[in-house]
Every structure is written in C-alpha cells, then in structure tokens.
Amino acid sequence: MFFTQLLHTGQVALCAYGAYVSYIAIRDLQQYEETSKKAAKYSTTAEHQLHKTRTTQSSGAICILASMMAATTLSLAPNSLPSIVKFGLSPAALVLTLFVRAHVSNFWKAKAKIPFIDGYNEAISKTGELLQVLEWLEYTWAGTALASGLVGY
C-alpha cells in the first residue's frame, strides 16, 4: 500500500521538474511573441505557427500541472477519495499524458534550431526535455495504474 503512494511521490518530483522546464521554454518563446504577432498579421502560416506554439506549450504545462495535482492527492490522501476516483485517476492521467505528448511532439519534432537565435533554440531544447518528462510520466502513470490494481493503496 505504501509502495503505490511512494511512486506517486516520485511523480510529484518529476512533475516539479517538468513544470520548471515548461516555464523556461515558455519564457524563452515569449521573447519572440511581439515579432511573431507582427508576422501573423501578414501571413496565415505565421499566424498558424504562433497558434500552434501557444497551444502546444500550454497543453504541456496544463498536463504537467494536472499530473502534479493528481499525484499529490494520490500520495497524500488516497483514502479520502471514492474508490472509482482513486483507481481511475492513474489510467485517466495516462491517457491525458499520451494525447498531450503526441500533440506537442507532432508540432515540435520538425522544428530546427536557427543559428544566432539563442532564446528560440533554448526553447526547442527545453521542449525536447518536456517531451522526455511527459514520456516518463506515461511510464509512471502506467506503473501506478498497475500497482494500484495489484497492491492497492
């Protein structure tokens, strides 16, 4: 029983790191926000790229925060939750993380670093790290779903 809660505590730490990485990526991309808005006025492609940049970064951050809230609740007070919520939260978080990682990856995997634009390049690197964190969260949510089913809370 304690084992599953310990796994969730590890997830909280992983989410904290993911939140930090996501914050850096968003901060670095905001340096180019005004330039991107100006370009979006004249180009539908630039407008689409700006929209996708915002939605992918936001969805990654929201997924990390939702995972952190779920893992914190499951590590500190699992017995205060109804059984269906307690045992359904890990699979639900797994599905959410799978979809978000695919969404972020589909947009960012084709992005190349641009010489002399350090902030943008750093944002691409941090987004790659965010994708790694989301992948690890997938593994941990699958593990905690299995552990909660086999061992319980």
Coordinates of C-alpha atoms in Angstrom, one line a residue, residues 31-41 46-47 50:
Q31 CA 10.9 36.9 -26.2
Y32 CA 9.7 36.4 -29.8
E33 CA 6.0 37.0 -29.1
E34 CA 5.8 40.5 -30.5
T35 CA 7.8 39.7 -33.6
S36 CA 5.5 36.6 -34.2
K37 CA 2.4 38.7 -33.7
K38 CA 3.6 41.2 -36.3
A39 CA 4.4 38.4 -38.8
A40 CA 1.0 36.8 -38.1
K41 CA -0.7 40.0 -39.3
A46 CA 2.9 32.6 -39.3
E47 CA -0.5 33.0 -37.6
L50 CA 2.0 31.2 -33.5

